[in-house]
Short mmCIF file of C-alpha atoms and ligand atoms in Angstrom, two decimals:
data_model
loop_
_atom_site.label_atom_id
_atom_site.label_comp_id
_atom_site.label_asym_id
_atom_site.label_seq_id
_atom_site.Cartn_x
_atom_site.Cartn_y
_atom_site.Cartn_z
CA MET Z 1 -30.99 15.71 -6.36
CA SER Z 2 -30.42 13.65 -3.27
CA VAL Z 3 -27.83 10.91 -2.93
CA THR Z 4 -28.69 7.41 -1.76
CA TYR Z 5 -26.30 4.81 -0.42
CA ARG Z 6 -26.44 1.05 -0.82
CA ALA Z 7 -24.20 -1.70 0.50
CA ALA Z 8 -21.69 -2.99 -2.04
CA GLY Z 9 -21.35 -6.75 -2.55
CA LEU Z 10 -18.47 -8.70 -4.07
CA ASP Z 11 -19.94 -8.26 -7.54
CA ASP Z 12 -19.63 -4.48 -7.12
CA ALA Z 13 -15.82 -4.67 -6.95
CA ALA Z 14 -15.44 -3.90 -10.67
CA LEU Z 15 -17.80 -0.91 -10.37
CA ALA Z 16 -15.96 0.28 -7.26
CA SER Z 17 -12.62 0.04 -9.07
CA ASP Z 18 -14.08 2.14 -11.91
CA LEU Z 19 -15.34 4.76 -9.44
CA MET Z 20 -11.99 4.85 -7.63
CA THR Z 21 -10.22 5.35 -10.93
CA ALA Z 22 -12.68 8.07 -11.98
CA ALA Z 23 -12.10 9.81 -8.64
CA TYR Z 24 -8.32 10.01 -9.08
CA PRO Z 25 -7.48 9.03 -12.67
CA THR Z 26 -3.69 9.06 -12.32
CA MET Z 27 -4.00 6.04 -10.04
CA VAL Z 28 -5.82 3.29 -11.88
CA HIS Z 29 -7.40 0.53 -9.77
CA ASP Z 30 -7.55 -3.09 -10.85
CA PRO Z 31 -10.97 -4.80 -10.54
CA VAL Z 32 -9.56 -8.29 -9.94
CA ILE Z 33 -7.22 -7.11 -7.19
CA LEU Z 34 -9.94 -5.12 -5.47
CA ARG Z 35 -12.27 -8.12 -5.45
CA TYR Z 36 -9.48 -10.37 -4.14
CA ARG Z 37 -8.90 -7.93 -1.26
CA TRP Z 38 -12.60 -7.88 -0.45
CA GLU Z 39 -12.68 -11.68 -0.50
CA HIS Z 40 -9.76 -11.90 1.91
CA THR Z 41 -10.55 -9.58 4.80
CA ARG Z 42 -7.86 -9.83 7.47
CA LYS Z 43 -8.62 -11.88 10.59
CA GLY Z 44 -10.21 -9.65 13.24
CA TYR Z 45 -10.91 -6.84 10.76
CA ASP Z 46 -14.33 -5.47 9.97
CA GLY Z 47 -15.46 -3.29 7.10
CA GLY Z 48 -18.43 -1.71 5.32
CA ARG Z 49 -18.54 -0.82 1.62
CA PHE Z 50 -21.08 1.35 -0.15
CA ILE Z 51 -22.01 2.69 -3.56
CA ALA Z 52 -23.50 6.20 -3.61
CA GLU Z 53 -26.06 6.81 -6.30
CA ARG Z 54 -27.82 9.86 -7.70
CA GLU Z 55 -30.83 9.33 -9.96
CA GLN Z 56 -30.03 5.60 -9.81
CA ARG Z 57 -26.56 6.20 -11.26
CA PRO Z 58 -23.42 5.31 -9.28
CA ILE Z 59 -21.26 8.34 -8.49
CA ALA Z 60 -19.01 7.29 -5.60
CA PHE Z 61 -17.55 4.42 -3.62
CA LEU Z 62 -17.28 4.76 0.16
CA ALA Z 63 -15.91 2.44 2.82
CA TRP Z 64 -14.93 2.10 6.45
CA PHE Z 65 -12.72 -0.58 7.96
CA HIS Z 66 -10.86 -1.18 11.19
CA GLY Z 67 -8.79 -3.77 13.01
CA PRO Z 68 -9.61 -5.56 16.28
CA TRP Z 69 -10.63 -2.85 18.78
CA GLU Z 70 -8.88 -4.60 21.68
CA GLN Z 71 -5.53 -4.03 19.93
CA LEU Z 72 -6.19 -0.40 19.03
CA PRO Z 73 -6.10 1.96 22.05
CA ASP Z 74 -7.45 4.87 19.95
CA ARG Z 75 -9.94 2.61 18.13
CA HIS Z 76 -8.89 4.06 14.81
CA CYS Z 77 -11.10 3.41 11.80
CA GLU Z 78 -10.14 4.24 8.23
CA VAL Z 79 -12.79 5.90 6.09
CA GLU Z 80 -12.62 6.24 2.31
CA LEU Z 81 -14.42 8.35 -0.25
CA TRP Z 82 -13.92 8.05 -3.99
CA LEU Z 83 -16.24 10.49 -5.81
CA ASP Z 84 -16.21 10.38 -9.62
CA ARG Z 85 -14.61 13.72 -10.62
CA ALA Z 86 -17.47 14.37 -13.05
CA HIS Z 87 -19.60 14.99 -9.92
CA LEU Z 88 -17.00 16.91 -7.92
CA ASP Z 89 -18.65 19.50 -5.71
CA ALA Z 90 -17.53 20.94 -2.37
CA GLY Z 91 -20.93 20.51 -0.68
CA LEU Z 92 -21.27 16.93 -1.90
CA LEU Z 93 -17.78 16.04 -0.66
CA GLU Z 94 -18.58 17.32 2.82
CA GLU Z 95 -21.91 15.49 2.83
CA MET Z 96 -20.27 12.21 1.82
CA TRP Z 97 -17.28 12.46 4.17
CA THR Z 98 -19.78 13.18 6.96
CA TRP Z 99 -21.90 10.15 5.98
CA ILE Z 100 -18.98 7.71 5.98
CA GLY Z 101 -17.46 9.30 9.10
CA ASP Z 102 -20.78 8.80 10.92
CA ALA Z 103 -20.78 5.17 9.76
CA GLY Z 104 -17.31 4.76 11.34
CA VAL Z 105 -18.47 6.39 14.58
CA ALA Z 106 -21.48 4.03 14.65
CA GLN Z 107 -18.96 1.15 14.74
CA GLY Z 108 -17.45 2.59 17.91
CA ALA Z 109 -14.46 4.39 16.37
CA GLY Z 110 -12.50 6.81 18.55
CA LEU Z 111 -10.34 8.19 15.77
CA LEU Z 112 -11.14 8.50 12.06
CA LEU Z 113 -8.37 8.20 9.47
CA ALA Z 114 -8.87 9.59 5.97
CA PHE Z 115 -6.46 9.77 3.05
CA CYS Z 116 -6.44 11.96 -0.03
CA ALA Z 117 -3.84 13.06 -2.53
CA GLU Z 118 -1.77 16.23 -2.15
CA ASP Z 119 -3.10 17.46 -5.50
CA GLU Z 120 -6.79 17.16 -4.60
CA PRO Z 121 -7.53 20.67 -3.26
CA GLU Z 122 -11.28 20.06 -2.99
CA MET Z 123 -10.72 16.94 -0.86
CA LEU Z 124 -8.15 18.71 1.34
CA GLU Z 125 -10.57 21.58 1.91
CA ALA Z 126 -13.54 19.33 2.66
CA LEU Z 127 -11.56 17.32 5.22
CA ALA Z 128 -10.21 20.47 6.87
CA ALA Z 129 -13.72 21.96 7.03
CA LEU Z 130 -14.94 18.83 8.81
CA GLY Z 131 -12.20 19.00 11.46
CA TYR Z 132 -9.73 16.44 10.08
CA ARG Z 133 -6.11 17.48 10.57
CA ARG Z 134 -3.00 16.46 8.64
CA GLU Z 135 -1.07 13.81 10.54
CA ARG Z 136 1.45 12.27 8.14
CA ALA Z 137 2.53 12.44 4.50
CA GLU Z 138 3.22 9.52 2.20
CA ARG Z 139 5.57 10.22 -0.71
CA VAL Z 140 4.76 8.71 -4.08
CA TRP Z 141 7.47 8.20 -6.70
CA GLU Z 142 7.74 7.06 -10.29
CA LEU Z 143 10.70 5.54 -12.11
CA ASP Z 144 10.93 5.67 -15.89
CA LEU Z 145 12.32 2.27 -16.89
CA VAL Z 146 12.66 3.25 -20.55
CA GLU Z 147 14.96 6.12 -19.65
CA HIS Z 148 16.84 4.36 -16.85
CA GLY Z 149 16.62 0.70 -17.95
CA ALA Z 150 20.22 0.20 -19.13
CA ARG Z 151 21.69 1.88 -16.03
CA LEU Z 152 19.45 -0.16 -13.70
CA LEU Z 153 20.46 -3.44 -15.36
CA ASN Z 154 24.13 -2.55 -14.80
CA GLU Z 155 23.56 -1.47 -11.20
CA ALA Z 156 21.57 -4.65 -10.48
CA ALA Z 157 24.39 -6.84 -11.83
CA ASP Z 158 27.02 -4.89 -9.83
CA ALA Z 159 24.96 -5.09 -6.66
CA ARG Z 160 24.44 -8.83 -7.12
CA ARG Z 161 28.21 -9.39 -7.46
CA ARG Z 162 28.92 -7.21 -4.42
CA MET Z 163 26.36 -9.06 -2.31
CA GLU Z 164 27.69 -12.47 -3.40
CA GLY Z 165 31.09 -11.28 -2.13
CA ASP Z 166 29.45 -10.72 1.29
CA GLY Z 167 27.75 -14.14 1.23
CA VAL Z 168 24.31 -12.74 0.42
CA HIS Z 169 22.47 -14.43 -2.46
CA LEU Z 170 19.87 -12.37 -4.30
CA ILE Z 171 17.30 -14.81 -5.61
CA THR Z 172 13.52 -15.09 -5.96
CA VAL Z 173 11.33 -16.94 -3.49
CA ALA Z 174 10.55 -19.44 -6.27
CA ASP Z 175 14.25 -20.36 -6.36
CA TRP Z 176 14.72 -20.59 -2.59
CA ASP Z 177 14.72 -24.21 -1.60
CA ASP Z 178 13.79 -23.99 2.06
CA PRO Z 179 10.85 -25.94 3.55
CA SER Z 180 10.06 -23.12 6.03
CA LYS Z 181 10.51 -20.24 3.61
CA TYR Z 182 7.03 -18.72 3.96
CA ARG Z 183 7.26 -18.80 7.74
CA LYS Z 184 10.69 -17.10 7.58
CA LEU Z 185 9.42 -14.48 5.13
CA TYR Z 186 6.43 -13.86 7.37
CA GLU Z 187 8.70 -13.32 10.37
CA LEU Z 188 10.96 -10.91 8.46
CA ASN Z 189 7.87 -9.02 7.30
CA GLU Z 190 6.43 -8.89 10.83
CA ARG Z 191 9.67 -7.62 12.39
CA THR Z 192 10.50 -4.98 9.80
CA ILE Z 193 7.00 -3.60 9.24
CA GLN Z 194 7.10 -2.17 12.77
CA ASP Z 195 10.05 0.04 11.70
CA VAL Z 196 8.01 1.84 9.05
CA PRO Z 197 7.27 5.29 10.55
CA HIS Z 198 3.66 5.29 11.72
CA SER Z 199 1.19 7.09 13.96
CA VAL Z 200 -1.35 4.37 14.74
CA PRO Z 201 -0.46 0.81 15.79
CA ILE Z 202 0.51 -1.69 13.09
CA VAL Z 203 -1.51 -4.78 14.00
CA THR Z 204 0.17 -8.19 13.93
CA GLU Z 205 -0.86 -10.01 10.77
CA ALA Z 206 -2.02 -13.63 11.01
CA PHE Z 207 0.21 -16.02 9.03
CA GLU Z 208 -2.82 -17.09 6.99
CA ASP Z 209 -3.50 -13.46 5.98
CA PHE Z 210 0.14 -13.03 5.00
CA LYS Z 211 -0.14 -16.17 2.84
CA ASN Z 212 -3.31 -14.80 1.23
CA ARG Z 213 -1.47 -11.61 0.30
CA THR Z 214 1.36 -13.59 -1.25
CA ARG Z 215 -1.16 -15.50 -3.41
CA ALA Z 216 -2.88 -12.36 -4.74
CA PRO Z 217 -3.20 -12.27 -8.53
CA ASP Z 218 -0.66 -9.40 -8.73
CA ARG Z 219 2.08 -11.39 -6.94
CA ARG Z 220 4.34 -14.19 -8.11
CA ASP Z 221 7.06 -16.06 -6.25
CA ASP Z 222 9.35 -15.75 -9.26
CA ARG Z 223 9.06 -11.94 -9.01
CA TRP Z 224 9.50 -11.75 -5.24
CA TRP Z 225 13.16 -10.91 -4.60
CA ILE Z 226 14.99 -11.79 -1.42
CA GLY Z 227 18.47 -11.62 0.08
CA VAL Z 228 19.49 -14.95 1.63
CA LYS Z 229 22.50 -15.45 3.90
CA GLY Z 230 23.05 -19.01 5.09
CA ASP Z 231 19.55 -20.30 5.80
CA GLU Z 232 18.17 -16.90 6.78
CA VAL Z 233 16.26 -14.40 4.68
CA ILE Z 234 17.55 -10.92 5.50
CA ALA Z 235 15.89 -8.69 2.87
CA MET Z 236 13.00 -8.61 0.44
CA SER Z 237 11.60 -6.41 -2.29
CA TYR Z 238 8.80 -7.13 -4.72
CA LEU Z 239 6.70 -5.42 -7.35
CA LYS Z 240 2.98 -6.00 -7.79
CA PHE Z 241 1.78 -6.50 -11.37
CA PRO Z 242 -1.97 -5.76 -11.67
CA PRO Z 243 -3.55 -8.41 -13.92
CA VAL Z 244 -6.09 -6.18 -15.69
CA ARG Z 245 -4.97 -2.55 -15.51
CA GLY Z 246 -2.90 -0.07 -13.57
CA THR Z 247 0.68 0.68 -12.71
CA VAL Z 248 3.28 -1.74 -11.41
CA TRP Z 249 4.11 -0.78 -7.79
CA THR Z 250 6.61 -1.89 -5.21
CA GLY Z 251 4.76 -3.81 -2.50
CA PHE Z 252 7.36 -3.76 0.28
CA THR Z 253 11.12 -3.44 0.65
CA CYS Z 254 12.87 -4.30 3.89
CA ALA Z 255 16.11 -5.44 5.46
CA ALA Z 256 16.60 -7.18 8.80
CA ARG Z 257 17.76 -4.71 11.46
CA GLU Z 258 21.11 -6.38 12.08
CA HIS Z 259 22.02 -6.15 8.36
CA ARG Z 260 21.04 -2.57 7.60
CA GLY Z 261 23.27 0.16 6.18
CA ARG Z 262 25.22 -2.22 3.89
CA GLY Z 263 23.30 -1.69 0.67
CA ILE Z 264 21.21 -4.86 0.97
CA ALA Z 265 17.80 -3.24 0.54
CA ARG Z 266 18.92 -1.24 -2.48
CA ALA Z 267 20.55 -4.32 -4.04
CA THR Z 268 17.38 -6.39 -3.56
CA LYS Z 269 15.10 -3.67 -4.91
CA LEU Z 270 17.41 -3.33 -7.93
CA GLN Z 271 16.82 -7.01 -8.81
CA SER Z 272 13.06 -6.42 -8.96
CA LEU Z 273 13.56 -3.31 -11.11
CA ALA Z 274 15.93 -5.12 -13.48
CA GLN Z 275 13.33 -7.86 -13.89
CA ALA Z 276 10.67 -5.25 -14.71
CA VAL Z 277 13.02 -3.75 -17.33
CA ASP Z 278 13.47 -7.23 -18.86
CA LEU Z 279 9.69 -7.69 -18.87
CA GLY Z 280 9.30 -4.44 -20.84
CA ILE Z 281 7.41 -2.56 -18.10
CA PRO Z 282 7.64 1.16 -19.03
CA SER Z 283 7.48 2.65 -15.53
CA VAL Z 284 7.00 1.66 -11.91
CA ARG Z 285 5.84 3.47 -8.80
CA THR Z 286 6.63 3.22 -5.14
CA ASP Z 287 5.51 5.04 -2.00
CA ASN Z 288 6.99 5.59 1.41
CA ASP Z 289 6.49 7.66 4.51
CA SER Z 290 7.98 11.15 4.32
CA GLU Z 291 10.00 10.44 7.51
CA ASN Z 292 11.54 7.21 6.21
CA ALA Z 293 15.01 8.70 5.55
CA PRO Z 294 16.85 5.57 4.30
CA MET Z 295 14.02 4.62 1.92
CA LEU Z 296 13.73 8.18 0.61
CA HIS Z 297 17.47 8.11 -0.01
CA ILE Z 298 17.33 4.75 -1.83
CA ASN Z 299 14.47 5.86 -4.11
CA GLU Z 300 16.18 9.14 -4.97
CA ALA Z 301 19.45 7.34 -5.74
CA LEU Z 302 17.63 4.84 -7.96
CA GLY Z 303 16.32 7.70 -10.10
CA TYR Z 304 12.69 7.84 -8.96
CA VAL Z 305 10.96 11.18 -9.49
CA ARG Z 306 8.40 12.47 -7.00
CA ARG Z 307 4.70 12.58 -7.84
CA PRO Z 308 1.94 14.08 -5.68
CA GLY Z 309 1.78 12.00 -2.53
CA TRP Z 310 -0.90 11.12 0.02
CA VAL Z 311 -1.94 12.99 3.14
CA GLU Z 312 -3.07 10.97 6.16
CA HIS Z 313 -5.72 12.91 8.09
CA HIS Z 314 -6.93 12.21 11.61
CA LYS Z 315 -10.09 13.29 13.39
CA ARG Z 316 -10.72 12.40 17.02
CA VAL Z 317 -14.36 11.53 17.49
CA SER Z 318 -14.35 10.42 21.12
CA LYS Z 319 -12.14 11.45 24.04
CA THR Z 320 -11.44 8.00 25.42
CA GLY Z 321 -11.72 6.03 22.21
CA ALA Z 322 -14.05 3.70 24.07
C1 COA I 401 14.45 1.19 4.75
C2 COA I 401 15.29 -0.07 4.81
C3 COA I 401 14.68 -1.07 3.83
C4 COA I 401 16.73 0.23 4.40
O1 COA I 401 17.47 -0.98 4.41
P1 COA I 401 19.08 -0.96 4.28
O2 COA I 401 19.53 -2.31 3.86
O3 COA I 401 19.67 -0.39 5.50
O4 COA I 401 19.25 0.06 3.08
P2 COA I 401 20.56 0.30 2.20
O5 COA I 401 21.78 0.02 3.04
O6 COA I 401 20.42 -0.42 0.91
O7 COA I 401 20.44 1.84 1.85
C5 COA I 401 20.17 2.78 2.84
C6 COA I 401 20.69 4.11 2.36
O8 COA I 401 20.09 5.12 3.14
C7 COA I 401 21.11 5.89 3.74
N1 COA I 401 20.59 6.31 5.02
C8 COA I 401 20.42 5.60 6.15
N2 COA I 401 19.90 6.38 7.12
C9 COA I 401 19.75 7.61 6.58
C10 COA I 401 19.26 8.83 7.07
N3 COA I 401 18.84 8.95 8.33
N4 COA I 401 19.22 9.90 6.23
C11 COA I 401 19.64 9.79 4.95
N5 COA I 401 20.13 8.63 4.42
C12 COA I 401 20.19 7.55 5.25
C13 COA I 401 22.30 4.96 3.85
O9 COA I 401 23.51 5.68 3.97
C14 COA I 401 22.19 4.23 2.52
O10 COA I 401 22.62 5.03 1.46
P3 COA I 401 24.04 4.80 0.72
O11 COA I 401 24.04 3.35 0.29
O12 COA I 401 24.01 5.76 -0.43
O13 COA I 401 25.07 5.10 1.75
C15 COA I 401 15.31 -0.67 6.24
O14 COA I 401 15.67 0.36 7.14
C16 COA I 401 14.00 -1.28 6.69
O15 COA I 401 13.73 -2.46 6.48
N6 COA I 401 13.13 -0.45 7.31
C17 COA I 401 11.83 -0.95 7.74
C18 COA I 401 10.92 -1.27 6.59
C19 COA I 401 10.68 -0.04 5.72
O16 COA I 401 10.56 1.08 6.21
N7 COA I 401 10.56 -0.30 4.43
C20 COA I 401 10.21 0.72 3.48
C21 COA I 401 8.73 0.83 3.46
S1 COA I 401 8.21 1.85 2.18
#
């Protein structure tokens, strides 16, 4: 039974989110958020999305996307495969990874990037068989807010008092009365994102794309926590609340370089966790690079427990990348 591929349009976002969820059921994807992402492709980025079908029935979602080639010396292109587990088969995985990898190469990619979870042995084997090698590991963590709620509320209140003593106000973006607040948040984001351990370049984000992310249906200014000192924002941490289904995740936590090592990131993240406890959220997840020592330390100290993480694979497909 051969597989056929068709391009996916915006109206396929719900189907794609179902297929992604069926491919890795412990990470549920939200249809509204997926569609929003598809509708707001970053400036200079290009992508292709496909539904794989067998006997006219959808069995997988595949995609490639990459940033502006002129800013990417290795011309890296991310490829994705989400095969409904009901159809899991080693030969089919290799066939599909090959198909989407070829699609990336046809775009001019020099390096293919592929992710899968640590607890997906079939995926790991298929990628290894096709010449992808492990490059980095992303840790995934979960925090039980039912078990740890009372402690987190206390720690958040303590941290808030301690920060006030240092002249740092922990508030939400909604409560920050500053006419240039989004520009300042954008600049903090841009500066700190480069300090996340990474192997391929992190492309500068256009301000408009940053604004689009902040307006996503899983974000709210009154749930976006920041540390403000004087008229500067020096830290942020926020959770994303999927509108239809899925787990609440931390989007990004950061502290300005000159203020690190004083507990500001942990204090800010604690405010977002305390708010989630108050909202009755049972558990939250977060992820971070396995070499991000301070963030690993913060998550461990907050009581997060490790779950299977993600493996970033690389495959060089041209010597020069050109
Ligand atoms: C990660 C980051 C947010 C930490 O900010 P911060 O304000 O310095 O963090 P805190 O002071 O609240 O806590 C850092 C903790 O890590 C510890 N730490 C720092 N470096 C460490 C290391 N190399 N190994 C182990 N622990 C370390 C600190 O001692 C502190 O723990 P303690 O309070 O128990 O002493 C900041 O470095 C940053 O913005 N990095 C870039 C963005 C980023 O990587 N964000 C996370 C993406 S998932």
